[in-house]
Coordinates of C-alpha atoms and ligand atoms in Angstrom, one line a residue:
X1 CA 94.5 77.3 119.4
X2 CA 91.9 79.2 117.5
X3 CA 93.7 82.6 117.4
X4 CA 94.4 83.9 113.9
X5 CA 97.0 86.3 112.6
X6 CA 98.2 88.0 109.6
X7 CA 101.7 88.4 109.1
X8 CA 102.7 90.6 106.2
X9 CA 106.2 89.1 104.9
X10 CA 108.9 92.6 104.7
X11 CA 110.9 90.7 102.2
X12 CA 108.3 92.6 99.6
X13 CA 108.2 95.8 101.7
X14 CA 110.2 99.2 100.5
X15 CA 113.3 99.2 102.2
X16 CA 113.6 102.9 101.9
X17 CA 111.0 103.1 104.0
X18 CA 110.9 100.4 106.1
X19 CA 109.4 101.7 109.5
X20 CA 106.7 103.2 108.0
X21 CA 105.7 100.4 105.7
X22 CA 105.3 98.0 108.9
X23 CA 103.6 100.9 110.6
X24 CA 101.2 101.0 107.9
X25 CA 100.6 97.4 107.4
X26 CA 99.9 97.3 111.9
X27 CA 97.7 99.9 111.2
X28 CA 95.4 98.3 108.8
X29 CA 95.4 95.5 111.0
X30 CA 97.8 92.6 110.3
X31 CA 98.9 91.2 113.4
X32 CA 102.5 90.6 113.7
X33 CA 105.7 91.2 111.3
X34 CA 107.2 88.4 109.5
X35 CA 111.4 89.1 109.4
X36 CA 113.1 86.9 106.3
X37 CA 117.0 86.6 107.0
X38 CA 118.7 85.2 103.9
X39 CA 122.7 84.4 104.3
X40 CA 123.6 83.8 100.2
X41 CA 124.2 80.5 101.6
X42 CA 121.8 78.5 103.0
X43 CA 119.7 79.9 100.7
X44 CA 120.1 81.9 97.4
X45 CA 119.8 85.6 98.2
X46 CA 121.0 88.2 100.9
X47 CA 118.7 90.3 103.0
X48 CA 119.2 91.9 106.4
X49 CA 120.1 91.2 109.9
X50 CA 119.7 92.0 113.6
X51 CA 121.1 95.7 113.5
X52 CA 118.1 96.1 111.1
X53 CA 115.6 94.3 113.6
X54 CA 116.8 97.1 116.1
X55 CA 116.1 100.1 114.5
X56 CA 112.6 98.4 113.6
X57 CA 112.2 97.8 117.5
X58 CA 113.6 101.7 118.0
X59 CA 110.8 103.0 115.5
X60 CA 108.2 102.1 118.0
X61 CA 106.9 99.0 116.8
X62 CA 106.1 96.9 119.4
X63 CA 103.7 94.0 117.1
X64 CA 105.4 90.4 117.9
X65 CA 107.9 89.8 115.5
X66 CA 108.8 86.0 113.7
X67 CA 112.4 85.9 112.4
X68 CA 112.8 83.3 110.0
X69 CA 116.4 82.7 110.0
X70 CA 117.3 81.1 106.7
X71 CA 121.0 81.2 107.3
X72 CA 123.2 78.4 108.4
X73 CA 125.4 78.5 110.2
X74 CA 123.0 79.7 112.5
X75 CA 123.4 79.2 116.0
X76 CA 125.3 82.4 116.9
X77 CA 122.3 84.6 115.2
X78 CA 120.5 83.8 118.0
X79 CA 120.7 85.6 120.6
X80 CA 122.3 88.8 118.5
X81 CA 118.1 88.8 117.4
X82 CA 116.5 87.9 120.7
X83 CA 118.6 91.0 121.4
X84 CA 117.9 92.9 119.0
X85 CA 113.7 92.2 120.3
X86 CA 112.6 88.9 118.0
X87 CA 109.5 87.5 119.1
X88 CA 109.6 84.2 117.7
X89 CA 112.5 82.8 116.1
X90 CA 112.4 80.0 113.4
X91 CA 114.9 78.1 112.1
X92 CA 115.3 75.3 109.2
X93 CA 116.4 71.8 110.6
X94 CA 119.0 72.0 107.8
X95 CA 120.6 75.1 108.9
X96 CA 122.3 73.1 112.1
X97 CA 124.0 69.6 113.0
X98 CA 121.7 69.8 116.4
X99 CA 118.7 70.6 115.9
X100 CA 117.6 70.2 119.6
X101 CA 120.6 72.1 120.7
X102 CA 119.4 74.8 118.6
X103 CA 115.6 75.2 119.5
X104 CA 117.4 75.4 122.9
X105 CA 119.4 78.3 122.7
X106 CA 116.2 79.6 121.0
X107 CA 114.4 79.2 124.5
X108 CA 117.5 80.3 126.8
X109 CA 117.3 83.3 124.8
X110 CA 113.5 84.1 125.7
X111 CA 112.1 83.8 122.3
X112 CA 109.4 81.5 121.3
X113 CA 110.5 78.5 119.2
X114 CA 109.8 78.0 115.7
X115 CA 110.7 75.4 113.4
X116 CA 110.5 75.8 109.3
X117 CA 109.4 72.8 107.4
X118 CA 110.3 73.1 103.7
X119 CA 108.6 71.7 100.7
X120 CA 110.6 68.3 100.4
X121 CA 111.0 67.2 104.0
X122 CA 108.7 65.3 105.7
X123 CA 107.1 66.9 108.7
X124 CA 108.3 63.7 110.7
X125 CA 111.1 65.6 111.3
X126 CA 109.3 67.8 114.2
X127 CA 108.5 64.1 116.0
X128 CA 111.6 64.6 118.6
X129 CA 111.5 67.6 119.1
X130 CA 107.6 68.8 119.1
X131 CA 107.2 69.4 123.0
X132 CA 110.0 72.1 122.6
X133 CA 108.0 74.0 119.8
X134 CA 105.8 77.1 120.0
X135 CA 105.4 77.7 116.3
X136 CA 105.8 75.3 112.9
X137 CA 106.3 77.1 110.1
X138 CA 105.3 75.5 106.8
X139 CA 107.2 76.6 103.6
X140 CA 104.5 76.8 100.4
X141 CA 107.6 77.8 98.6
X142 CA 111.3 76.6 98.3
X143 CA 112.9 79.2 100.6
X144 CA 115.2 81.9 99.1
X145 CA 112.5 84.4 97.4
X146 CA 109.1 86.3 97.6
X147 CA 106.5 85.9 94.7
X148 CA 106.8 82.2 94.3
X149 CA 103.6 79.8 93.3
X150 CA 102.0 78.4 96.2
X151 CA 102.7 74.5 96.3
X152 CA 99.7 72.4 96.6
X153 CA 101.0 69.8 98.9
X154 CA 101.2 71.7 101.6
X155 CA 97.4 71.4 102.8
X156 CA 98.5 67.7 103.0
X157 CA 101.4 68.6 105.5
X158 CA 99.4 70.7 107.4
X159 CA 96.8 68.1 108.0
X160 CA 99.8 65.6 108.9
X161 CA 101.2 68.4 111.3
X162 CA 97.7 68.7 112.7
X163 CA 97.6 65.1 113.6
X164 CA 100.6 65.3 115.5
X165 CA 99.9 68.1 117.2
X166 CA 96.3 66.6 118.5
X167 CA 98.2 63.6 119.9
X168 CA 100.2 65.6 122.5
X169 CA 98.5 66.9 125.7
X170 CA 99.8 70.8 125.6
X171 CA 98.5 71.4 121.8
X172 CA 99.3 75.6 122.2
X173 CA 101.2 75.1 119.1
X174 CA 101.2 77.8 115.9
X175 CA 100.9 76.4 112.3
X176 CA 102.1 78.8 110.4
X177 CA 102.1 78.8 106.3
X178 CA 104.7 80.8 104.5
X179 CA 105.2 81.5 100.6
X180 CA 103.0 82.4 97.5
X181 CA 100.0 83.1 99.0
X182 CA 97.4 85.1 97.6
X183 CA 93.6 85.7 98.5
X184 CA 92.3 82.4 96.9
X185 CA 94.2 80.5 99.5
X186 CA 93.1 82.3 102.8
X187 CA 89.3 80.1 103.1
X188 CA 90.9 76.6 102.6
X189 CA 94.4 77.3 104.9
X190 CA 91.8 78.6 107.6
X191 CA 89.8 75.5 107.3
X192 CA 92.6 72.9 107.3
X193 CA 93.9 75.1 110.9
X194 CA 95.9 77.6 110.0
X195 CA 96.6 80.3 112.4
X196 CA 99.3 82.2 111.0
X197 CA 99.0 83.6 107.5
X198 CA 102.7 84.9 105.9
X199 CA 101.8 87.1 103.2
X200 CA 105.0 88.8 101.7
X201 CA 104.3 89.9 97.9
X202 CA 100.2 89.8 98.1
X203 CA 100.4 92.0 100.3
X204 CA 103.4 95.0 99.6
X205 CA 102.8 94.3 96.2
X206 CA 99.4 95.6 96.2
X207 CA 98.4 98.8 95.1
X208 CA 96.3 99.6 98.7
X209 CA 98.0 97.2 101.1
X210 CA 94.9 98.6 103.8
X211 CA 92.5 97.3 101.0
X212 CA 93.9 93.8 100.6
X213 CA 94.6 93.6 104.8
X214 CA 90.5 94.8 105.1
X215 CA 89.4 91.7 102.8
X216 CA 91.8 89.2 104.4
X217 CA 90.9 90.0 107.9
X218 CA 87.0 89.9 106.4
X219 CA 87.5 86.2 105.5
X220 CA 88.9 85.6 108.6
X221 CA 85.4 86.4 110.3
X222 CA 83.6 84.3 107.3
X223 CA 85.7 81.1 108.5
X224 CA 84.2 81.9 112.1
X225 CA 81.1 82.2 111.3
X226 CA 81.3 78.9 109.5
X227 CA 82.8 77.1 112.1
X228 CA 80.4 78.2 114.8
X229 CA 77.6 77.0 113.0
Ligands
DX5_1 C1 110.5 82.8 101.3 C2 110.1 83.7 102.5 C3 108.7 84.1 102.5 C4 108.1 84.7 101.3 C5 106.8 85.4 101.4 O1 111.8 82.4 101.5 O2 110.3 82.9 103.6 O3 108.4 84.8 103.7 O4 109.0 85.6 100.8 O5 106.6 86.2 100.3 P1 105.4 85.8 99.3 O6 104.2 85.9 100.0 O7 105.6 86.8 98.2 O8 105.7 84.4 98.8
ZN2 ZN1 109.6 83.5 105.6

């Protein structure tokens, strides 16, 4: 899996003007649209829900879309965002009593299955259920907020996920890494096998969002150029 995408986090966008900030950030070139629901429950802050992933969908924008559902209960969200057009859907092991169950309904639904790993637990906790998995999703941050540090153990967990992910025959599996990252952390996240970058705050935040894409996707053809030599 050597595909590599962008994925500006909306969390930091203008909610005003929602549509036209994930317009803008598509048209610079990120790749897909990362979607952070927040309950006040599982974690500490409220956000939005699938009637807002509608009228993203109705705007025209048809870029794959990763809900990361941080709500719990959180089975019967589902399929009210497969609905409501979610591309991927990833949930936190926490957020249910049965976890397979829930990566289940994911699938039923038709949306390609994510699972969010947070800072604390170990990533032995994919081991069961790894063949049902399209996408692991590595938190950098304690879930709940944009504009966190980046925690440093995370390269460690990616190279542990790696390893599990070589030892299965179907390896078509994303690793995606989600919270505080800023420009510094693109070159060694691409070289430990990153594919998806989640970039909420760096990106929003910034004073030319076109700019900051431009350099990103520019160290994205670095790390190839390295690798193929
Ligand atoms: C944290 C969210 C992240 C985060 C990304 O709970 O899942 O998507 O807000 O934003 P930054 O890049 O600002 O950490
Ligand atoms: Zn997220």
């Amino acid at each position: 899996m050597n595909k590599i995408f962008i994925s500006p986090s909306i969390l930091s966008a203008n909610f005003a003007i929602l549509g036209k900030e994930i317009m803008n950030v598509l048209k610079s070139g990120a790749d897909m649209i990362h979607f952070d629901v927040m309950d006040n429950h599982y974690v500490p802050n409220l956000t939005f829900g699938p009637i807002v992933l509608e009228s993203i969908r109705k705007y025209q924008i048809s870029a794959p879309i990763d809900v990361h559902i941080m709500a719990k209960p959180v089975d019967d969200l589902i399929p009210l965002f497969a609905k409501a057009g979610a591309t991927f859907i990833t949930i936190h092991p926490e957020s249910t009593y049965h976890l397979d169950r829930t990566l289940d309904i994911i699938k039923e639904n038709g949306c390609k299955v994510g699972l969010a790993i947070n800072p604390s637990l170990s990533v032995n906790v994919i081991d069961n259920v790894i063949d049902k998995l399209d996408l692991i999703l590595l938190m950098s941050v304690n879930p709940g907020f944009a504009k966190q540090k980046f925690i440093l153990n995370t390269f460690k967990k990616i190279l542990e996920i790696k390893k599990k992910i070589n030892l299965i025959e179907d390896k078509k599996i994303y690793i995606s890494v989600d919270g505080g990252i800023k420009f510094r952390h693109v070159m060694p996240l691409l070289q430990a096998g990153v594919n998806i970058l989640v970039m909420g705050s760096y990106i929003f935040n910034n004073i030319d969002s076109k700019i900051i894409i431009k350099k990103i996707k520019n160290e994205i053809k670095n790390f190839k150029n390295i690798s193929v030599v």
